Every structure is written in C-alpha cells, then in structure tokens.
Short mmCIF file of C-alpha atoms (C1' of nucleotides) in Angstrom, two decimals:
data_model
loop_
_atom_site.label_atom_id
_atom_site.label_comp_id
_atom_site.label_asym_id
_atom_site.label_seq_id
_atom_site.Cartn_x
_atom_site.Cartn_y
_atom_site.Cartn_z
CA MET T 1 -76.18 18.36 88.03
CA ALA T 2 -72.83 17.13 89.25
CA SER T 3 -72.71 13.80 91.03
CA GLU T 4 -71.20 13.59 94.46
CA LYS T 5 -67.60 12.65 94.47
CA GLN T 6 -66.87 9.06 95.39
CA ASN T 7 -63.77 7.08 96.09
CA THR T 8 -62.35 5.29 93.08
CA GLU T 9 -62.74 1.89 94.69
CA ILE T 10 -66.43 2.46 95.22
CA ARG T 11 -66.84 3.73 91.70
CA GLN T 12 -65.00 0.75 90.27
CA GLU T 13 -67.37 -1.56 92.09
CA GLN T 14 -70.41 0.39 90.93
CA ILE T 15 -69.18 0.43 87.38
CA ALA T 16 -68.49 -3.30 87.29
CA VAL T 17 -71.91 -4.09 88.72
CA ALA T 18 -73.58 -1.76 86.26
CA ALA T 19 -71.71 -3.36 83.39
CA LEU T 20 -72.74 -6.85 84.41
CA LYS T 21 -76.32 -5.72 84.66
CA ILE T 22 -76.24 -4.25 81.17
CA ILE T 23 -74.70 -7.36 79.68
CA GLY T 24 -77.33 -9.47 81.37
CA ARG T 25 -80.26 -7.44 80.18
CA HIS T 26 -79.22 -6.24 76.77
CA GLY T 27 -76.21 -8.29 75.73
CA THR T 28 -72.57 -7.38 75.40
CA ARG T 29 -73.17 -5.28 72.35
CA ALA T 30 -75.21 -2.87 74.40
CA LEU T 31 -72.31 -2.47 76.76
CA ASN T 32 -71.03 1.01 76.10
CA VAL T 33 -69.61 3.69 78.31
CA VAL T 34 -72.59 5.95 77.84
CA ARG T 35 -74.94 3.36 79.27
CA ILE T 36 -72.62 2.40 82.07
CA ALA T 37 -72.16 6.01 83.05
CA GLY T 38 -75.90 6.52 82.92
CA ILE T 39 -76.57 3.77 85.44
CA VAL T 40 -73.83 4.84 87.80
CA GLY T 41 -74.99 8.42 87.53
CA LEU T 42 -71.94 9.83 85.85
CA VAL T 43 -70.99 11.37 82.60
CA PRO T 44 -69.23 9.04 80.12
CA SER T 45 -65.84 10.63 80.38
CA ALA T 46 -65.87 10.16 84.14
CA ILE T 47 -65.48 6.43 83.64
CA TYR T 48 -61.93 7.10 82.60
CA ARG T 49 -61.14 8.48 86.03
CA HIS T 50 -61.56 4.97 87.38
CA PHE T 51 -60.65 2.68 84.54
CA GLY T 52 -58.07 2.83 81.80
CA GLY T 53 -60.74 2.04 79.25
CA LYS T 54 -63.58 -0.24 78.36
CA ASP T 55 -61.34 -3.28 78.30
CA ASP T 56 -60.41 -2.75 81.91
CA VAL T 57 -64.07 -2.49 82.84
CA ILE T 58 -64.72 -5.85 81.24
CA ASP T 59 -61.85 -7.33 83.19
CA ALA T 60 -63.41 -6.00 86.37
CA VAL T 61 -66.68 -7.67 85.46
CA LEU T 62 -64.84 -10.95 85.08
CA GLU T 63 -63.38 -10.60 88.54
CA LEU T 64 -66.85 -9.93 89.84
CA VAL T 65 -68.05 -13.15 88.29
CA ARG T 66 -65.12 -15.06 89.73
CA LYS T 67 -65.94 -13.82 93.21
CA ARG T 68 -69.58 -14.78 92.95
CA LEU T 69 -68.83 -18.25 91.66
CA ARG T 70 -66.40 -18.80 94.49
CA ALA T 71 -68.96 -17.56 96.97
CA ASN T 72 -71.47 -20.10 95.67
CA VAL T 73 -69.12 -22.99 96.25
CA ALA T 74 -68.26 -21.78 99.72
CA ALA T 75 -71.93 -21.41 100.56
CA VAL T 76 -72.97 -24.91 99.53
CA ALA T 77 -69.96 -26.43 101.27
CA ALA T 78 -71.11 -24.76 104.45
CA GLU T 79 -74.80 -25.62 104.10
CA SER T 80 -74.47 -29.28 103.26
CA ARG T 81 -73.66 -32.33 105.30
CA ASP T 82 -72.08 -34.43 102.61
CA PRO T 83 -70.34 -33.68 99.31
CA LEU T 84 -73.07 -35.19 97.19
CA GLU T 85 -75.64 -32.93 98.75
CA ALA T 86 -73.24 -30.06 98.27
CA LEU T 87 -73.10 -30.75 94.54
CA ARG T 88 -76.86 -30.81 94.32
CA LEU T 89 -77.12 -27.50 96.11
CA LEU T 90 -74.45 -26.10 93.84
CA VAL T 91 -76.47 -27.07 90.80
CA ASP T 92 -79.40 -25.11 92.19
CA ARG T 93 -77.29 -22.10 92.99
CA HIS T 94 -75.51 -22.15 89.70
CA ILE T 95 -78.66 -22.33 87.65
CA THR T 96 -80.11 -19.48 89.65
CA PHE T 97 -76.96 -17.49 89.17
CA LEU T 98 -76.99 -18.05 85.41
CA CYS T 99 -80.65 -17.20 85.09
CA GLU T 100 -80.40 -14.04 87.12
CA ASN T 101 -77.27 -12.92 85.28
CA ASP T 102 -77.69 -13.88 81.67
CA GLY T 103 -74.65 -11.76 81.18
CA VAL T 104 -72.36 -14.43 82.48
CA SER T 105 -73.14 -16.75 79.62
CA THR T 106 -73.07 -14.08 77.01
CA LEU T 107 -69.88 -12.56 78.31
CA ILE T 108 -67.99 -15.81 78.04
CA PHE T 109 -68.82 -16.15 74.38
CA SER T 110 -68.90 -12.51 73.66
CA ASP T 111 -67.06 -11.06 70.74
CA GLN T 112 -65.56 -8.78 73.32
CA VAL T 113 -63.62 -11.83 74.36
CA TYR T 114 -62.13 -12.43 70.99
CA SER T 115 -61.68 -8.85 69.99
CA GLY T 116 -60.08 -7.73 73.19
CA PRO T 117 -56.50 -8.37 74.11
CA LYS T 118 -55.52 -12.03 73.95
CA LYS T 119 -55.16 -11.99 77.68
CA ARG T 120 -58.94 -11.77 77.83
CA LYS T 121 -59.51 -15.28 76.61
CA VAL T 122 -56.91 -16.60 79.02
CA ARG T 123 -58.52 -14.71 81.85
CA ILE T 124 -61.96 -16.14 81.18
CA TYR T 125 -60.52 -19.60 80.95
CA GLY T 126 -58.92 -18.90 84.31
CA VAL T 127 -62.20 -17.91 85.91
CA ILE T 128 -63.91 -21.06 84.73
CA ASN T 129 -60.97 -23.19 85.70
CA ASP T 130 -60.98 -21.73 89.18
CA TYR T 131 -64.59 -22.72 89.49
CA LEU T 132 -63.97 -26.17 88.08
CA GLN T 133 -61.08 -26.60 90.45
CA GLU T 134 -63.30 -25.96 93.44
CA ILE T 135 -65.97 -28.29 92.17
CA THR T 136 -63.30 -30.91 91.60
CA LYS T 137 -62.27 -30.60 95.23
CA LEU T 138 -65.84 -31.28 96.27
CA VAL T 139 -65.97 -34.32 94.03
CA ARG T 140 -62.68 -35.69 95.30
CA ASP T 141 -63.87 -35.19 98.83
CA GLY T 142 -67.01 -37.10 97.95
CA GLN T 143 -64.96 -39.92 96.53
CA GLU T 144 -62.81 -40.21 99.62
CA LYS T 145 -65.90 -40.39 101.76
CA LEU T 146 -67.33 -42.99 99.38
CA PHE T 147 -70.35 -40.95 98.38
CA ILE T 148 -69.12 -40.89 94.81
CA ARG T 149 -67.74 -43.69 92.66
CA SER T 150 -63.99 -43.50 92.66
CA ASP T 151 -63.44 -44.98 89.22
CA LEU T 152 -64.18 -41.63 87.63
CA GLU T 153 -61.87 -38.66 87.22
CA PRO T 154 -62.98 -35.89 89.53
CA ALA T 155 -62.24 -33.23 86.94
CA ALA T 156 -64.36 -34.97 84.35
CA ILE T 157 -67.27 -35.08 86.78
CA ALA T 158 -66.90 -31.39 87.41
CA VAL T 159 -67.10 -30.56 83.72
CA MET T 160 -70.16 -32.74 83.36
CA LEU T 161 -71.82 -30.93 86.20
CA LEU T 162 -71.24 -27.65 84.45
CA GLY T 163 -72.76 -29.01 81.28
CA LEU T 164 -75.73 -30.24 83.23
CA VAL T 165 -76.63 -26.69 84.09
CA GLN T 166 -75.42 -24.80 81.11
CA SER T 167 -77.72 -26.15 78.45
CA PRO T 168 -80.89 -25.57 80.43
CA ALA T 169 -79.70 -22.06 81.23
CA ILE T 170 -79.12 -21.29 77.59
CA LEU T 171 -82.50 -22.63 76.59
CA TRP T 172 -84.12 -20.75 79.38
CA HIS T 173 -82.92 -17.38 78.35
CA LEU T 174 -83.32 -18.04 74.64
CA SER T 175 -86.91 -19.01 75.31
CA GLU T 176 -87.51 -15.88 77.34
CA GLY T 177 -88.22 -17.91 80.43
CA THR T 178 -90.56 -20.35 78.77
CA PHE T 179 -88.29 -23.37 78.96
CA ALA T 180 -88.91 -25.46 82.08
CA VAL T 181 -85.44 -25.09 83.48
CA GLN T 182 -86.44 -26.28 86.93
CA SER T 183 -87.89 -29.56 85.80
CA GLN T 184 -85.07 -30.18 83.36
CA THR T 185 -82.36 -29.62 85.94
CA GLU T 186 -84.19 -31.77 88.44
CA GLN T 187 -84.35 -34.73 86.09
CA ALA T 188 -80.85 -34.28 84.85
CA TRP T 189 -79.51 -34.22 88.38
CA GLN T 190 -81.27 -37.45 89.22
CA VAL T 191 -79.84 -39.20 86.20
CA PHE T 192 -76.45 -37.77 86.96
CA GLU T 193 -76.52 -38.66 90.63
CA ARG T 194 -77.47 -42.23 89.90
CA ALA T 195 -74.51 -42.45 87.56
CA ILE T 196 -71.89 -41.13 89.92
CA ARG T 197 -73.16 -42.20 93.34
CA GLY T 198 -70.98 -44.65 95.20
CA ASN T 199 -72.62 -48.07 95.24
CA MET D 1 -60.52 -6.21 38.94
CA ALA D 2 -64.19 -6.97 38.64
CA SER D 3 -65.36 -10.36 39.88
CA GLU D 4 -67.24 -12.62 37.58
CA LYS D 5 -70.94 -12.32 37.91
CA GLN D 6 -72.63 -15.06 39.82
CA ASN D 7 -76.18 -16.05 40.46
CA THR D 8 -77.65 -14.59 43.64
CA GLU D 9 -78.31 -18.02 45.09
CA ILE D 10 -74.68 -18.98 44.72
CA ARG D 11 -73.56 -15.69 46.21
CA GLN D 12 -75.91 -16.04 49.14
CA GLU D 13 -74.43 -19.43 49.88
CA GLN D 14 -70.88 -18.13 49.57
CA ILE D 15 -71.63 -15.16 51.79
CA ALA D 16 -73.22 -17.26 54.51
CA VAL D 17 -70.31 -19.68 54.51
CA ALA D 18 -67.82 -16.83 54.63
CA ALA D 19 -69.68 -15.24 57.51
CA LEU D 20 -69.70 -18.46 59.51
CA LYS D 21 -65.98 -18.82 58.90
CA ILE D 22 -65.31 -15.31 60.15
CA ILE D 23 -67.40 -15.79 63.27
CA GLY D 24 -65.60 -19.01 63.99
CA ARG D 25 -62.13 -17.61 63.61
CA HIS D 26 -62.45 -14.09 64.88
CA GLY D 27 -65.72 -13.86 66.75
CA THR D 28 -68.95 -12.12 65.89
CA ARG D 29 -67.48 -8.71 66.44
CA ALA D 30 -65.16 -9.21 63.53
CA LEU D 31 -68.12 -9.96 61.33
CA ASN D 32 -68.40 -6.96 59.05
CA VAL D 33 -69.37 -6.57 55.45
CA VAL D 34 -65.87 -5.55 54.45
CA ARG D 35 -64.42 -8.83 55.65
CA ILE D 36 -67.22 -10.91 54.23
CA ALA D 37 -66.87 -9.25 50.88
CA GLY D 38 -63.13 -9.78 51.00
CA ILE D 39 -63.47 -13.53 51.43
CA VAL D 40 -66.12 -13.90 48.76
CA GLY D 41 -64.06 -11.76 46.42
CA LEU D 42 -66.45 -8.87 46.16
CA VAL D 43 -66.60 -5.24 47.08
CA PRO D 44 -68.58 -4.45 50.26
CA SER D 45 -71.46 -2.77 48.55
CA ALA D 46 -72.00 -5.83 46.39
CA ILE D 47 -73.25 -7.72 49.43
CA TYR D 48 -76.37 -5.61 49.24
CA ARG D 49 -77.20 -7.07 45.84
CA HIS D 50 -77.81 -10.38 47.59
CA PHE D 51 -78.95 -9.50 51.06
CA GLY D 52 -81.04 -6.72 52.47
CA GLY D 53 -78.41 -6.03 55.09
CA LYS D 54 -76.14 -7.53 57.67
CA ASP D 55 -79.05 -8.84 59.69
CA ASP D 56 -80.23 -10.91 56.79
CA VAL D 57 -76.76 -12.34 56.39
CA ILE D 58 -76.80 -13.48 59.99
CA ASP D 59 -80.16 -15.12 59.45
CA ALA D 60 -78.68 -16.98 56.52
CA VAL D 61 -75.85 -18.22 58.72
CA LEU D 62 -78.40 -19.55 61.16
CA GLU D 63 -80.12 -21.47 58.41
CA LEU D 64 -76.76 -22.88 57.42
CA VAL D 65 -76.24 -24.11 60.96
CA ARG D 66 -79.70 -25.63 61.07
CA LYS D 67 -78.99 -27.57 57.90
CA ARG D 68 -75.71 -28.92 59.17
CA LEU D 69 -77.15 -30.00 62.49
CA ARG D 70 -79.93 -31.81 60.71
CA ALA D 71 -77.43 -33.45 58.40
CA ASN D 72 -75.51 -34.76 61.40
CA VAL D 73 -78.56 -36.44 62.86
CA ALA D 74 -79.46 -37.95 59.53
CA ALA D 75 -75.94 -39.26 59.09
CA VAL D 76 -75.68 -41.01 62.44
CA ALA D 77 -79.14 -42.48 62.04
CA ALA D 78 -77.96 -44.02 58.80
CA GLU D 79 -74.60 -45.23 60.06
CA SER D 80 -75.72 -46.88 63.25
CA ARG D 81 -77.47 -50.12 64.00
CA ASP D 82 -79.22 -49.11 67.19
CA PRO D 83 -80.36 -45.79 68.68
CA LEU D 84 -77.86 -45.90 71.51
CA GLU D 85 -74.99 -46.22 69.10
CA ALA D 86 -76.54 -43.43 67.07
CA LEU D 87 -76.43 -41.14 70.07
CA ARG D 88 -72.81 -41.94 70.68
CA LEU D 89 -71.94 -41.19 67.08
CA LEU D 90 -73.91 -37.99 67.31
CA VAL D 91 -71.87 -36.89 70.30
CA ASP D 92 -68.73 -37.39 68.26
CA ARG D 93 -70.10 -35.54 65.29
CA HIS D 94 -71.46 -32.72 67.36
CA ILE D 95 -68.24 -32.13 69.22
CA THR D 96 -66.36 -32.13 65.96
CA PHE D 97 -68.84 -29.71 64.49
CA LEU D 98 -68.54 -27.33 67.43
CA CYS D 99 -64.77 -27.48 67.44
CA GLU D 100 -64.46 -26.89 63.73
CA ASN D 101 -66.98 -24.06 63.82
CA ASP D 102 -66.41 -22.13 67.00
CA GLY D 103 -68.73 -19.67 65.43
CA VAL D 104 -71.75 -21.75 66.25
CA SER D 105 -71.27 -21.34 69.97
CA THR D 106 -70.35 -17.71 69.75
CA LEU D 107 -73.19 -16.91 67.42
CA ILE D 108 -75.79 -18.31 69.78
CA PHE D 109 -74.64 -16.12 72.60
CA SER D 110 -73.57 -13.27 70.44
CA ASP D 111 -74.61 -9.76 71.17
CA GLN D 112 -75.80 -9.81 67.60
CA VAL D 113 -78.56 -12.02 68.90
CA TYR D 114 -79.79 -9.56 71.43
CA SER D 115 -79.17 -6.45 69.45
CA GLY D 116 -80.80 -7.67 66.31
CA PRO D 117 -84.52 -7.82 65.77
CA LYS D 118 -86.36 -9.80 68.42
CA LYS D 119 -87.13 -12.38 65.82
CA ARG D 120 -83.47 -13.30 65.98
CA LYS D 121 -83.67 -14.81 69.42
CA VAL D 122 -86.77 -16.75 68.49
CA ARG D 123 -85.06 -17.99 65.38
CA ILE D 124 -82.04 -19.28 67.26
CA TYR D 125 -84.28 -20.98 69.77
CA GLY D 126 -86.01 -22.57 66.82
CA VAL D 127 -82.78 -23.92 65.38
CA ILE D 128 -81.80 -25.50 68.67
CA ASN D 129 -85.27 -26.85 69.23
CA ASP D 130 -85.27 -28.45 65.82
CA TYR D 131 -82.08 -30.20 66.72
CA LEU D 132 -83.40 -31.24 70.13
CA GLN D 133 -86.53 -32.52 68.49
CA GLU D 134 -84.56 -34.84 66.26
CA ILE D 135 -82.44 -36.07 69.12
CA THR D 136 -85.59 -36.66 71.11
CA LYS D 137 -86.89 -38.84 68.32
CA LEU D 138 -83.76 -40.94 68.49
CA VAL D 139 -84.14 -41.29 72.23
CA ARG D 140 -87.76 -42.26 71.99
CA ASP D 141 -86.91 -44.81 69.37
CA GLY D 142 -84.25 -46.16 71.71
CA GLN D 143 -86.77 -46.45 74.50
CA GLU D 144 -89.25 -48.33 72.36
CA LYS D 145 -86.54 -50.76 71.39
CA LEU D 146 -85.55 -51.07 75.04
CA PHE D 147 -82.03 -49.77 74.59
CA ILE D 148 -82.82 -46.82 76.83
CA ARG D 149 -84.61 -46.73 80.16
CA SER D 150 -88.17 -45.67 79.61
CA ASP D 151 -88.69 -43.97 82.96
CA LEU D 152 -86.97 -40.84 81.67
CA GLU D 153 -88.41 -38.07 79.55
CA PRO D 154 -86.91 -38.27 76.08
CA ALA D 155 -86.68 -34.50 75.81
CA ALA D 156 -84.77 -34.25 79.07
CA ILE D 157 -82.27 -36.81 77.84
CA ALA D 158 -81.79 -34.81 74.67
CA VAL D 159 -80.98 -31.65 76.59
CA MET D 160 -78.54 -33.54 78.76
CA LEU D 161 -76.81 -34.85 75.71
CA LEU D 162 -76.37 -31.34 74.44
CA GLY D 163 -74.87 -30.26 77.73
CA LEU D 164 -72.54 -33.21 77.65
CA VAL D 165 -70.89 -31.81 74.57
CA GLN D 166 -71.27 -28.11 75.09
CA SER D 167 -69.09 -27.60 78.11
CA PRO D 168 -66.12 -29.47 76.71
CA ALA D 169 -66.47 -27.52 73.48
CA ILE D 170 -66.44 -24.22 75.32
CA LEU D 171 -63.40 -25.18 77.34
CA TRP D 172 -61.69 -26.42 74.26
CA HIS D 173 -61.88 -23.21 72.39
CA LEU D 174 -61.25 -21.04 75.41
CA SER D 175 -58.11 -23.05 76.06
CA GLU D 176 -56.98 -22.66 72.46
CA GLY D 177 -57.17 -26.39 71.93
CA THR D 178 -55.33 -27.32 75.10
CA PHE D 179 -58.28 -28.83 76.90
CA ALA D 180 -58.55 -32.59 76.38
CA VAL D 181 -61.95 -32.51 74.79
CA GLN D 182 -61.68 -36.02 73.43
CA SER D 183 -60.95 -37.66 76.74
CA GLN D 184 -63.55 -35.58 78.53
CA THR D 185 -66.30 -36.42 76.09
CA GLU D 186 -65.34 -40.06 76.14
CA GLN D 187 -65.66 -40.30 79.91
CA ALA D 188 -68.80 -38.24 80.04
CA TRP D 189 -70.43 -40.44 77.47
CA GLN D 190 -69.65 -43.57 79.44
CA VAL D 191 -71.13 -42.12 82.60
CA PHE D 192 -74.13 -40.93 80.67
CA GLU D 193 -74.68 -44.18 78.84
CA ARG D 194 -74.58 -46.17 82.05
CA ALA D 195 -77.21 -43.86 83.45
CA ILE D 196 -79.67 -44.11 80.60
CA ARG D 197 -79.08 -47.59 79.21
CA GLY D 198 -81.98 -49.98 79.50
CA ASN D 199 -81.27 -52.59 82.16
"C1'" DC R 1 -54.40 30.50 103.09
"C1'" DG R 2 -52.32 28.71 98.83
"C1'" DA R 3 -51.06 24.39 96.59
"C1'" DT R 4 -51.92 19.87 95.02
"C1'" DG R 5 -54.26 15.83 93.71
"C1'" DG R 6 -58.46 13.35 92.97
"C1'" DT R 7 -63.01 13.49 90.86
"C1'" DG R 8 -66.84 15.25 87.76
"C1'" DT R 9 -68.27 17.86 83.31
"C1'" DG R 10 -69.05 19.07 78.53
"C1'" DA R 11 -67.28 19.45 74.08
"C1'" DA R 12 -64.73 17.62 70.42
"C1'" DC R 13 -62.13 14.22 67.79
"C1'" DG R 14 -61.56 10.14 65.08
"C1'" DC R 15 -62.30 5.56 63.74
"C1'" DG R 16 -64.93 1.61 62.22
"C1'" DC R 17 -68.56 0.26 59.80
"C1'" DA R 18 -73.32 -0.33 57.76
"C1'" DT R 19 -75.67 1.55 54.13
"C1'" DT R 20 -76.72 4.23 49.80
"C1'" DC R 21 -76.18 5.81 45.20
"C1'" DA R 22 -74.74 6.80 40.56
"C1'" DC R 23 -72.39 4.41 37.20
"C1'" DA R 24 -70.20 0.27 34.65
"C1'" DT R 25 -70.58 -4.35 32.89
"C1'" DT R 26 -72.66 -8.48 31.49
"C1'" DG R 27 -76.34 -11.66 30.18
"C1'" DT R 28 -80.95 -12.20 28.48
"C1'" DT R 29 -85.14 -11.02 26.24
"C1'" DT R 30 -87.74 -8.99 22.46
"C1'" DA B 1 -79.57 -4.67 17.53
"C1'" DA B 2 -82.00 -2.44 21.29
"C1'" DA B 3 -83.77 -2.68 25.83
"C1'" DC B 4 -83.83 -4.38 30.25
"C1'" DA B 5 -82.68 -6.84 34.37
"C1'" DA B 6 -79.13 -8.57 37.24
"C1'" DT B 7 -74.70 -8.08 39.18
"C1'" DG B 8 -70.31 -5.61 40.35
"C1'" DT B 9 -67.73 -1.06 41.54
"C1'" DG B 10 -66.04 3.09 43.93
"C1'" DA B 11 -67.10 7.04 46.34
"C1'" DA B 12 -69.74 9.29 49.72
"C1'" DT B 13 -72.72 9.55 53.81
"C1'" DG B 14 -73.92 9.17 58.49
"C1'" DC B 15 -74.01 7.19 62.95
"C1'" DG B 16 -72.39 4.96 67.19
"C1'" DC B 17 -69.05 4.97 70.30
"C1'" DG B 18 -64.44 4.90 72.60
"C1'" DT B 19 -61.32 8.17 73.96
"C1'" DT B 20 -59.08 12.72 74.92
"C1'" DC B 21 -58.76 17.25 76.70
"C1'" DA B 22 -59.35 21.65 78.93
"C1'" DC B 23 -61.77 23.25 82.66
"C1'" DA B 24 -64.44 23.25 87.32
"C1'" DC B 25 -65.04 21.74 91.97
"C1'" DC B 26 -63.56 20.15 96.40
"C1'" DA B 27 -60.95 17.91 99.92
"C1'" DT B 28 -56.62 17.46 102.19
"C1'" DC B 29 -52.01 18.85 103.22
"C1'" DG B 30 -48.27 21.99 104.06
#
DNA sequence: CGATGGTGTGAACGCGCATTCACATTGTTT
DNA sequence: AAACAATGTGAATGCGCGTTCACACCATCG
C-alpha cells in the first residue's frame, strides 16, 4: 500500500495545499496530521519527513496564501487600463478568493495563530501588510493619474478596500452561501468609488 | 479551599465572562475548562454543575456578545441627536469593543464554530444579523430624516459600516496595538460619511 | 556490488483536556 | 431535627492528536 516516493519539494507543496483545503472546508480545528496525510496519500508520520512539525505546515500555508494574494494583484494590474478599474477587478478577485478558500479568513483568526510561536502572529501580519502594500501602490498610482482623489492617504484607502470585501465574505460563509455577497459587494463598490474618485 | 456556593445564574454569568476574557487574551484554543474554572475560582468539574459542557459555555459567550452589541446600539441612539451622528458614535463604540475584546473577532472565525454543532454557525450568524438589523434601522431612520441618501439599500450600508471597523480591528490586534486604528477609522468614516450623506 | 541518504510505514508514547463519578458541604424545606 | 436539593471537590477515565522511533524500500553514488 506504499505511496510512490516523491521529492520533498513536491510533497511540501501537496501538503500545504491539502492543509489549506482542510482549513477551508472544516476549519482550523480539523487540521490535523492524520487528515493532511490522508489527502496527500501518506501515512501521518510521513509528514515529518517534509516538515519539522505541524507549525511548519501552517507556516507553509501562509506562504501559499501570500503567493496567491500577490498573484491576484499582478493579474488585475495586467488586465486593467486604469488603476480605478484595477481596484474594482481586485475586489472581484478577492471576494472570489475568500469565498473559495474560507480557510484564509479562519486561518487569520485561528487559535493556531495565538497558540503557535509568537512569530506566527507577526508572519500573518506580514502577509496582510504585503497585500496592503501592493494595493497602496495601485491607489497611489491612481492618485498620480488623477483617477483618485489625492486628499486621502493611500494606505487608508487600501484598508478600507479590504474591509469592503471582508464583511460580505464573512457573512457569506456564515450563512452557508445564502448571503447575497455579489449584490452587497457591487453596491459597496459603487458607494466607495464615488467617495474616492477624482472629481 | 472550597469556594463559597453561588447561585447557578451568577456562576453562569461569571463563567461566560471568564471565557470571553480567555478567548480575548489567549485565543479560542486556550479556552479550556481548567482555565475557566481557575478564573472563576472553582475546580474544573464544578463547571458541569452550571453548564452541560464546553459547547454550552461557548453558546453563553455568544449570548453575552449579543447583549453587548445591542447595548452599544441602544447607547448611541440615546446619546445622539441625529442618525448620522449615531452611526459615527457607533463606529467608535464598536471599534473600542472589538479592541477590548479581541475574543469577539476570534470567536466568530474560531474553529470552535465549525467543529461544534451546526447550530453554532447559525447562532453566530444570528448574532451578527441582529446587530446588522439594528444598524439598518438607524440607517433607515437617517434616510427618512434626509440625513442619508435614500438611493442606497439600508442593509448594504450597515454591512459596509461593519467592514469599515472590522479591518482596522483585525490589523490592530495582529500588530499588537501598533496599527493606528484610531487614525484609520477616523479617515474611513469621513470618506464613508461623504459617500452616504444626504445632499 | 556495497554503502549511503532520502522517503514511506506501522506501532507506540505522552500530553492536554473534556467529561464523569462518588463523596463532602451547605442551604432549604418539611 | 431529618431529608433533600443544590453546589463544590478530587480522583479517575478516555480520547484525540502531535510526535518519535525502529524498520523497510529504493535510488544514486563510489
């Protein structure tokens, strides 16, 4: 019944993806090595061939999230013609990302965060800050090109944008998909855009 | 070393408060009967005189949160002269509430939510919806009195308001109090108010 | 061909923690 | 005063789960 041998790098990737999937579907509490191993097709102890322990796996998941967030920003920057449109596209992508991976929200608040090494909290803050930083760049760019009012701090706009999406996402997955996340985000974006658009 | 006997109702209150405090300071993972009992001044097994189990304790914490959120809305409604001012006061109160009780944010996303009985998720959704409902009332009132644009759905405004506060709160407690939550909320409110204020 | 290192396996250990139970204490009712 | 219900105590139980370890397999290198 032995699984085929795989390179550690591949396994690490598989394990991180599996972990994120578990967190998304069943919450961080359901994240245990048995389940992870099950998805990857390994025996629990095999996990320790590729990671020092559960904590390291969680760190890997965080890096995965960081990558995907970065990829989203890069994508919208490429697709759009102006920064304001880019922000709108980012809102769409971000909400989709959060809805498809409930785990992202839960991981950030997870007890795993607070129980783990203190570095954990710092690391999560870093991931979010990275993301905010990139959004801030978009905003600043929009201000320079006069698409966005320049009497507002770019960083503050970025945080607002995050909040715009976060609440609907929470409500969506608490409501088991009942909450009209699409409509809510749509309206919120319009209000938001009117408030920040350059005159 | 025996504690004085107390009425079950009093104990239930004490236990819920203790639990919320633990969640806030150390995360939901640190929420165990030993710790709760320690704070209340009881022996672990005594908890079971007042609650059926840990799950019931968590439910009690949720009710505690519901009460406090309701109290906040009632307070600002009483303090303010117009609905728009009420909303601004509510933002202040809500951010304070979230910062003082980190536990509220963590509890909502907690694995405990997803692991517990399915009713748990519904219950949390209910708590938030209650709160949203009350905010929506304020908004609608503001629209009728022409303080708020009436071409916007009251419920959508309410959700936006929540998002306005939530992100800063998250960043604040991830950053260990470094993040300038006050300044952020201030700016966000101004942008938001300009967007929704009746012409 | 033998050695070595990387990967997978199954069993076992140990800890944290929720829960239970028999017993003690206190307050109230009859 | 006796009986009973409510509350508090300490010990014991049992489970989930992270982690470790000795062993097996297999590729690559010398």
